[in-house]
PDB file of C-alpha atoms and ligand atoms in Angstrom:
ATOM      1  CA  MET T   1      36.270   3.588  52.642  1.00 90.00           C
ATOM      2  CA  LYS T   2      34.963   6.923  51.413  1.00 95.00           C
ATOM      3  CA  ILE T   3      31.254   7.533  51.860  1.00 96.00           C
ATOM      4  CA  LEU T   4      29.275  10.279  50.221  1.00 98.00           C
ATOM      5  CA  ALA T   5      26.026  10.840  52.129  1.00 98.00           C
ATOM      6  CA  VAL T   6      23.543  12.767  50.001  1.00 99.00           C
ATOM      7  CA  ALA T   7      20.364  14.367  51.338  1.00 99.00           C
ATOM      8  CA  GLY T   8      18.124  15.194  48.380  1.00 99.00           C
ATOM      9  CA  SER T   9      16.670  18.138  50.280  1.00 98.00           C
ATOM     10  CA  ASN T  10      17.412  21.836  50.602  1.00 98.00           C
ATOM     11  CA  SER T  11      15.632  22.188  53.944  1.00 98.00           C
ATOM     12  CA  GLU T  12      17.761  23.541  56.788  1.00 98.00           C
ATOM     13  CA  THR T  13      15.951  21.062  59.057  1.00 98.00           C
ATOM     14  CA  SER T  14      15.930  18.132  56.635  1.00 98.00           C
ATOM     15  CA  ILE T  15      14.823  14.822  58.124  1.00 98.00           C
ATOM     16  CA  ASN T  16      16.524  13.037  55.220  1.00 98.00           C
ATOM     17  CA  LYS T  17      19.792  14.690  56.173  1.00 98.00           C
ATOM     18  CA  LEU T  18      19.326  13.419  59.726  1.00 98.00           C
ATOM     19  CA  LEU T  19      18.637   9.903  58.434  1.00 98.00           C
ATOM     20  CA  VAL T  20      21.519   9.783  55.970  1.00 98.00           C
ATOM     21  CA  SER T  21      23.931  11.173  58.588  1.00 98.00           C
ATOM     22  CA  TYR T  22      22.817   8.525  61.069  1.00 98.00           C
ATOM     23  CA  ALA T  23      23.203   5.771  58.470  1.00 98.00           C
ATOM     24  CA  ALA T  24      26.740   6.980  57.729  1.00 97.00           C
ATOM     25  CA  SER T  25      27.597   6.955  61.439  1.00 97.00           C
ATOM     26  CA  LEU T  26      26.883   3.209  61.549  1.00 96.00           C
ATOM     27  CA  ILE T  27      29.771   2.398  59.216  1.00 94.00           C
ATOM     28  CA  GLU T  28      33.090   1.991  60.984  1.00 90.00           C
ATOM     29  CA  ASN T  29      36.411   3.289  59.721  1.00 90.00           C
ATOM     30  CA  ALA T  30      34.875   5.377  56.992  1.00 93.00           C
ATOM     31  CA  GLU T  31      35.617   8.853  55.769  1.00 96.00           C
ATOM     32  CA  VAL T  32      32.218  10.501  55.483  1.00 97.00           C
ATOM     33  CA  GLU T  33      31.121  13.610  53.638  1.00 98.00           C
ATOM     34  CA  VAL T  34      27.516  14.749  54.048  1.00 98.00           C
ATOM     35  CA  VAL T  35      26.039  17.014  51.386  1.00 98.00           C
ATOM     36  CA  ASP T  36      22.604  18.387  50.659  1.00 99.00           C
ATOM     37  CA  MET T  37      21.021  20.180  47.749  1.00 99.00           C
ATOM     38  CA  ASN T  38      22.006  23.625  49.089  1.00 98.00           C
ATOM     39  CA  ASP T  39      25.587  22.692  48.200  1.00 98.00           C
ATOM     40  CA  PHE T  40      24.611  22.398  44.531  1.00 98.00           C
ATOM     41  CA  GLU T  41      21.988  25.084  44.093  1.00 98.00           C
ATOM     42  CA  MET T  42      21.687  26.004  40.418  1.00 98.00           C
ATOM     43  CA  PRO T  43      19.195  27.930  38.293  1.00 98.00           C
ATOM     44  CA  ILE T  44      16.271  25.770  37.194  1.00 98.00           C
ATOM     45  CA  TYR T  45      17.318  23.678  34.223  1.00 98.00           C
ATOM     46  CA  LYS T  46      16.452  25.363  30.951  1.00 98.00           C
ATOM     47  CA  HIS T  47      17.566  24.305  27.491  1.00 98.00           C
ATOM     48  CA  GLN T  48      18.648  27.822  26.510  1.00 98.00           C
ATOM     49  CA  ARG T  49      20.655  28.220  29.714  1.00 98.00           C
ATOM     50  CA  GLU T  50      22.575  25.075  28.865  1.00 98.00           C
ATOM     51  CA  VAL T  51      23.173  26.183  25.272  1.00 98.00           C
ATOM     52  CA  GLU T  52      24.243  29.700  26.256  1.00 98.00           C
ATOM     53  CA  SER T  53      26.217  29.085  29.443  1.00 97.00           C
ATOM     54  CA  GLY T  54      26.941  25.354  29.535  1.00 98.00           C
ATOM     55  CA  LEU T  55      26.807  23.353  32.716  1.00 98.00           C
ATOM     56  CA  PRO T  56      27.019  25.137  36.058  1.00 98.00           C
ATOM     57  CA  GLN T  57      30.122  24.367  38.113  1.00 98.00           C
ATOM     58  CA  GLU T  58      27.898  22.891  40.853  1.00 98.00           C
ATOM     59  CA  ALA T  59      26.839  20.048  38.519  1.00 98.00           C
ATOM     60  CA  LYS T  60      30.501  19.186  37.924  1.00 98.00           C
ATOM     61  CA  ASP T  61      31.203  19.457  41.664  1.00 98.00           C
ATOM     62  CA  PHE T  62      28.414  16.967  42.398  1.00 98.00           C
ATOM     63  CA  VAL T  63      29.759  14.279  40.070  1.00 98.00           C
ATOM     64  CA  ALA T  64      33.316  14.838  41.301  1.00 98.00           C
ATOM     65  CA  LYS T  65      32.098  13.934  44.779  1.00 98.00           C
ATOM     66  CA  ILE T  66      30.301  10.843  43.457  1.00 98.00           C
ATOM     67  CA  ASP T  67      33.440   9.703  41.637  1.00 97.00           C
ATOM     68  CA  GLY T  68      35.507  10.122  44.794  1.00 97.00           C
ATOM     69  CA  ALA T  69      33.260   7.809  46.829  1.00 97.00           C
ATOM     70  CA  ASN T  70      33.234   4.018  47.297  1.00 94.00           C
ATOM     71  CA  LEU T  71      29.705   4.067  48.642  1.00 96.00           C
ATOM     72  CA  LEU T  72      26.750   6.400  48.240  1.00 97.00           C
ATOM     73  CA  LEU T  73      24.104   6.820  50.915  1.00 98.00           C
ATOM     74  CA  VAL T  74      21.261   8.747  49.320  1.00 98.00           C
ATOM     75  CA  SER T  75      18.132   9.819  51.187  1.00 99.00           C
ATOM     76  CA  LEU T  76      15.381  11.500  49.211  1.00 99.00           C
ATOM     77  CA  PRO T  77      12.446  13.546  50.486  1.00 99.00           C
ATOM     78  CA  GLU T  78       9.096  12.902  48.865  1.00 98.00           C
ATOM     79  CA  HIS T  79       7.260  15.915  47.471  1.00 98.00           C
ATOM     80  CA  ASN T  80       3.853  15.225  45.968  1.00 98.00           C
ATOM     81  CA  GLY T  81       4.663  11.597  45.460  1.00 98.00           C
ATOM     82  CA  THR T  82       8.057  12.027  43.841  1.00 98.00           C
ATOM     83  CA  TYR T  83      11.428  13.886  43.882  1.00 98.00           C
ATOM     84  CA  SER T  84      11.770  17.283  45.551  1.00 98.00           C
ATOM     85  CA  THR T  85      12.338  20.094  43.056  1.00 98.00           C
ATOM     86  CA  ALA T  86      15.740  20.770  44.622  1.00 98.00           C
ATOM     87  CA  PHE T  87      16.911  17.217  43.965  1.00 99.00           C
ATOM     88  CA  LYS T  88      15.312  16.941  40.525  1.00 98.00           C
ATOM     89  CA  ASN T  89      17.046  20.093  39.360  1.00 99.00           C
ATOM     90  CA  VAL T  90      20.455  18.744  40.351  1.00 98.00           C
ATOM     91  CA  PHE T  91      19.602  15.385  38.777  1.00 98.00           C
ATOM     92  CA  ASP T  92      18.517  17.061  35.527  1.00 98.00           C
ATOM     93  CA  TRP T  93      21.636  19.221  35.224  1.00 98.00           C
ATOM     94  CA  VAL T  94      23.975  16.362  36.057  1.00 98.00           C
ATOM     95  CA  SER T  95      22.238  14.073  33.561  1.00 98.00           C
ATOM     96  CA  ARG T  96      23.315  16.523  30.840  1.00 98.00           C
ATOM     97  CA  ILE T  97      27.027  15.926  31.432  1.00 98.00           C
ATOM     98  CA  LYS T  98      28.300  14.073  28.375  1.00 97.00           C
ATOM     99  CA  ASP T  99      30.078  10.701  28.358  1.00 95.00           C
ATOM    100  CA  ARG T 100      29.164   9.703  31.879  1.00 97.00           C
ATOM    101  CA  THR T 101      26.226   8.501  33.925  1.00 98.00           C
ATOM    102  CA  VAL T 102      24.965  10.396  36.954  1.00 98.00           C
ATOM    103  CA  TRP T 103      25.785   7.783  39.622  1.00 98.00           C
ATOM    104  CA  ASN T 104      28.685   6.104  37.810  1.00 98.00           C
ATOM    105  CA  GLU T 105      27.790   2.613  39.172  1.00 97.00           C
ATOM    106  CA  VAL T 106      29.007   3.522  42.668  1.00 96.00           C
ATOM    107  CA  PRO T 107      27.151   1.163  45.070  1.00 96.00           C
ATOM    108  CA  MET T 108      24.218   2.941  46.699  1.00 97.00           C
ATOM    109  CA  LEU T 109      21.947   2.569  49.679  1.00 98.00           C
ATOM    110  CA  LEU T 110      18.811   4.432  48.641  1.00 98.00           C
ATOM    111  CA  MET T 111      16.600   5.741  51.435  1.00 98.00           C
ATOM    112  CA  SER T 112      13.678   7.988  52.204  1.00 99.00           C
ATOM    113  CA  ALA T 113      12.376   9.499  55.427  1.00 98.00           C
ATOM    114  CA  ALA T 114       8.898  10.955  55.696  1.00 98.00           C
ATOM    115  CA  PRO T 115       6.594  12.129  58.472  1.00 98.00           C
ATOM    116  CA  GLY T 116       3.743   9.981  57.146  1.00 98.00           C
ATOM    117  CA  ALA T 117       2.851   6.312  56.931  1.00 98.00           C
ATOM    118  CA  ARG T 118       4.170   5.631  53.444  1.00 98.00           C
ATOM    119  CA  GLY T 119       7.749   6.561  54.266  1.00 98.00           C
ATOM    120  CA  GLY T 120       8.419   8.131  50.878  1.00 98.00           C
ATOM    121  CA  ALA T 121       7.274   5.037  48.961  1.00 98.00           C
ATOM    122  CA  GLY T 122       6.513   7.159  45.884  1.00 98.00           C
ATOM    123  CA  VAL T 123       9.939   8.742  45.582  1.00 98.00           C
ATOM    124  CA  LEU T 124      11.637   5.427  46.384  1.00 98.00           C
ATOM    125  CA  GLU T 125       9.699   3.756  43.594  1.00 98.00           C
ATOM    126  CA  ALA T 126      10.531   6.560  41.145  1.00 98.00           C
ATOM    127  CA  ALA T 127      14.238   6.480  41.985  1.00 99.00           C
ATOM    128  CA  THR T 128      14.473   2.680  42.076  1.00 98.00           C
ATOM    129  CA  LYS T 129      13.015   2.498  38.576  1.00 98.00           C
ATOM    130  CA  ARG T 130      14.922   5.428  37.093  1.00 98.00           C
ATOM    131  CA  PHE T 131      18.398   5.488  38.670  1.00 98.00           C
ATOM    132  CA  PRO T 132      19.602   2.279  36.941  1.00 98.00           C
ATOM    133  CA  PHE T 133      19.277   4.146  33.618  1.00 98.00           C
ATOM    134  CA  HIS T 134      21.736   6.686  35.057  1.00 98.00           C
ATOM    135  CA  GLY T 135      24.389   4.338  36.389  1.00 98.00           C
ATOM    136  CA  GLY T 136      22.543   3.801  39.650  1.00 98.00           C
ATOM    137  CA  ASN T 137      23.811   0.676  41.421  1.00 97.00           C
ATOM    138  CA  ILE T 138      21.180   0.322  44.143  1.00 98.00           C
ATOM    139  CA  VAL T 139      22.271  -2.400  46.531  1.00 97.00           C
ATOM    140  CA  GLU T 140      19.560  -1.863  49.153  1.00 97.00           C
ATOM    141  CA  THR T 141      16.663   0.446  49.905  1.00 98.00           C
ATOM    142  CA  PHE T 142      15.412   1.648  53.283  1.00 98.00           C
ATOM    143  CA  SER T 143      12.340   3.641  54.199  1.00 98.00           C
ATOM    144  CA  LEU T 144      11.670   5.394  57.507  1.00 98.00           C
ATOM    145  CA  PRO T 145       7.966   6.285  57.921  1.00 98.00           C
ATOM    146  CA  PHE T 146       6.534   8.308  60.822  1.00 98.00           C
ATOM    147  CA  PHE T 147       9.888  10.034  61.202  1.00 98.00           C
ATOM    148  CA  ASN T 148       8.890  12.081  64.235  1.00 98.00           C
ATOM    149  CA  ASP T 149       7.950   8.936  66.163  1.00 98.00           C
ATOM    150  CA  ASN T 150      10.721   6.718  64.860  1.00 98.00           C
ATOM    151  CA  PHE T 151      13.742   9.040  65.096  1.00 98.00           C
ATOM    152  CA  ASP T 152      15.103  10.636  68.264  1.00 98.00           C
ATOM    153  CA  LYS T 153      16.395  14.023  67.147  1.00 98.00           C
ATOM    154  CA  SER T 154      18.265  14.794  70.378  1.00 98.00           C
ATOM    155  CA  ALA T 155      20.081  11.431  70.319  1.00 98.00           C
ATOM    156  CA  GLN T 156      20.435  11.661  66.501  1.00 97.00           C
ATOM    157  CA  LYS T 157      19.357   8.060  66.020  1.00 98.00           C
ATOM    158  CA  ILE T 158      16.451   5.830  64.998  1.00 98.00           C
ATOM    159  CA  SER T 159      14.417   5.113  68.118  1.00 98.00           C
ATOM    160  CA  ASN T 160      12.253   2.347  66.644  1.00 98.00           C
ATOM    161  CA  GLU T 161      14.235  -0.811  67.374  1.00 98.00           C
ATOM    162  CA  GLU T 162      12.823  -2.835  64.500  1.00 98.00           C
ATOM    163  CA  LYS T 163      13.612  -0.134  61.919  1.00 98.00           C
ATOM    164  CA  ASP T 164      17.031   0.462  63.461  1.00 98.00           C
ATOM    165  CA  ASN T 165      17.862  -3.245  63.215  1.00 98.00           C
ATOM    166  CA  GLU T 166      16.655  -3.325  59.619  1.00 98.00           C
ATOM    167  CA  LEU T 167      18.976  -0.446  58.706  1.00 98.00           C
ATOM    168  CA  ARG T 168      21.914  -1.961  60.593  1.00 98.00           C
ATOM    169  CA  GLU T 169      21.428  -5.319  58.840  1.00 97.00           C
ATOM    170  CA  LYS T 170      21.329  -3.653  55.425  1.00 97.00           C
ATOM    171  CA  ILE T 171      24.420  -1.590  56.167  1.00 95.00           C
ATOM    172  CA  LYS T 172      26.265  -4.650  57.471  1.00 93.00           C
ATOM    173  CA  LYS T 173      25.516  -6.438  54.214  1.00 92.00           C
ATOM    174  CA  ILE T 174      26.610  -3.465  52.098  1.00 91.00           C
ATOM    175  CA  ALA T 175      29.786  -2.825  54.068  1.00 81.00           C
ATOM    176  CA  THR T 176      30.988  -6.354  53.360  1.00 80.00           C
ATOM    177  CA  ILE T 177      30.619  -6.099  49.578  1.00 77.00           C
ATOM    178  CA  GLU T 178      34.066  -6.884  48.282  1.00 64.00           C
ATOM    179  CA  SER T 179      34.179  -4.191  45.634  1.00 64.00           C
ATOM    180  CA  ILE T 180      33.536  -1.557  48.310  1.00 69.00           C
ATOM    181  CA  LEU T 181      36.054  -2.938  50.796  1.00 62.00           C
ATOM    182  CA  GLU T 182      38.785  -3.220  48.180  1.00 59.00           C
ATOM    183  CA  LYS T 183      38.899   0.525  47.603  1.00 55.00           C
TER     184      LYS T 183
HETATM  185  C1  FMN P   1       5.505  20.519  48.584  1.00 84.15           C
HETATM  186  C2  FMN P   1       5.525  19.362  49.535  1.00 84.15           C
HETATM  187  C3  FMN P   1       4.974  18.155  49.139  1.00 84.15           C
HETATM  188  C4  FMN P   1       5.020  17.060  50.000  1.00 84.15           C
HETATM  189  N1  FMN P   1       4.522  15.872  49.556  1.00 84.15           N
HETATM  190  C5  FMN P   1       4.692  14.771  50.332  1.00 84.15           C
HETATM  191  C6  FMN P   1       4.329  13.484  49.827  1.00 84.15           C
HETATM  192  O1  FMN P   1       3.887  13.331  48.709  1.00 84.15           O
HETATM  193  N2  FMN P   1       4.534  12.405  50.624  1.00 84.15           N
HETATM  194  C7  FMN P   1       5.067  12.539  51.889  1.00 84.15           C
HETATM  195  O2  FMN P   1       5.265  11.524  52.563  1.00 84.15           O
HETATM  196  N3  FMN P   1       5.413  13.742  52.393  1.00 84.15           N
HETATM  197  C8  FMN P   1       5.240  14.862  51.644  1.00 84.15           C
HETATM  198  N4  FMN P   1       5.623  16.080  52.125  1.00 84.15           N
HETATM  199  C9  FMN P   1       6.179  16.170  53.487  1.00 84.15           C
HETATM  200  C10 FMN P   1       7.672  15.881  53.444  1.00 84.15           C
HETATM  201  O3  FMN P   1       7.864  14.485  53.521  1.00 84.15           O
HETATM  202  C11 FMN P   1       8.342  16.580  54.627  1.00 84.15           C
HETATM  203  O4  FMN P   1       8.295  17.977  54.400  1.00 84.15           O
HETATM  204  C12 FMN P   1       9.750  16.113  54.864  1.00 84.15           C
HETATM  205  O5  FMN P   1      10.265  16.812  55.991  1.00 84.15           O
HETATM  206  C13 FMN P   1      10.627  16.345  53.641  1.00 84.15           C
HETATM  207  O6  FMN P   1      11.940  15.868  53.868  1.00 84.15           O
HETATM  208  P1  FMN P   1      13.157  16.846  54.228  1.00 84.15           P
HETATM  209  O7  FMN P   1      12.866  17.370  55.635  1.00 84.15           O
HETATM  210  O8  FMN P   1      14.341  15.959  54.207  1.00 84.15           O
HETATM  211  O9  FMN P   1      13.190  17.951  53.232  1.00 84.15           O
HETATM  212  C14 FMN P   1       5.573  17.199  51.297  1.00 84.15           C
HETATM  213  C15 FMN P   1       6.112  18.443  51.690  1.00 84.15           C
HETATM  214  C16 FMN P   1       6.091  19.498  50.819  1.00 84.15           C
HETATM  215  C17 FMN P   1       6.702  20.807  51.261  1.00 84.15           C
END
């Protein structure tokens, strides 16, 4: 099984990258690639840029990685109640690629980690509503609030037992989906 773990952040100390990497580590016998938005940094989307120069190579690189995966683990930071600019820019560019959807129906575990109580509820709601219009096949969602209390950075794992069990249960369910196992 090939897993693409996507952190929708460009922070060098991204908590969403820590969460998505941990989630990927829970799946046995998988080939995992972890990416973040620094890997696909592009100029801010602008109509004239697209007309004059076409799509940046990084947008094509992003979808090539999606197409090569059987399972997507996506963890999005919440900025002012919604997507980070870094993620939204990649999303916007990729949505301009003709004759395909962004997520190409690859099964997805959609997550968010946040330092506060709401655990990225705003960005999860935005993505849960919007991604299906872009080929998003969201099988489960998972939110980790109070990241600094609930994640042990030195052990690289969720320290809150209840949240850890919730994630493990969701991953167990996803990892047994036939269409994922077949590939
Ligand atoms: C511009 C900005 C806006 C933010 N807005 C929110 C917010 O609306 N809700 C929230 O829970 N955290 C918010 N935060 C805190 C982020 O959740 C926090 O920076 C987190 O580490 C982002 O995830 P990352 O480390 O994976 O980039 C904001 C941070 C920044 C820099």
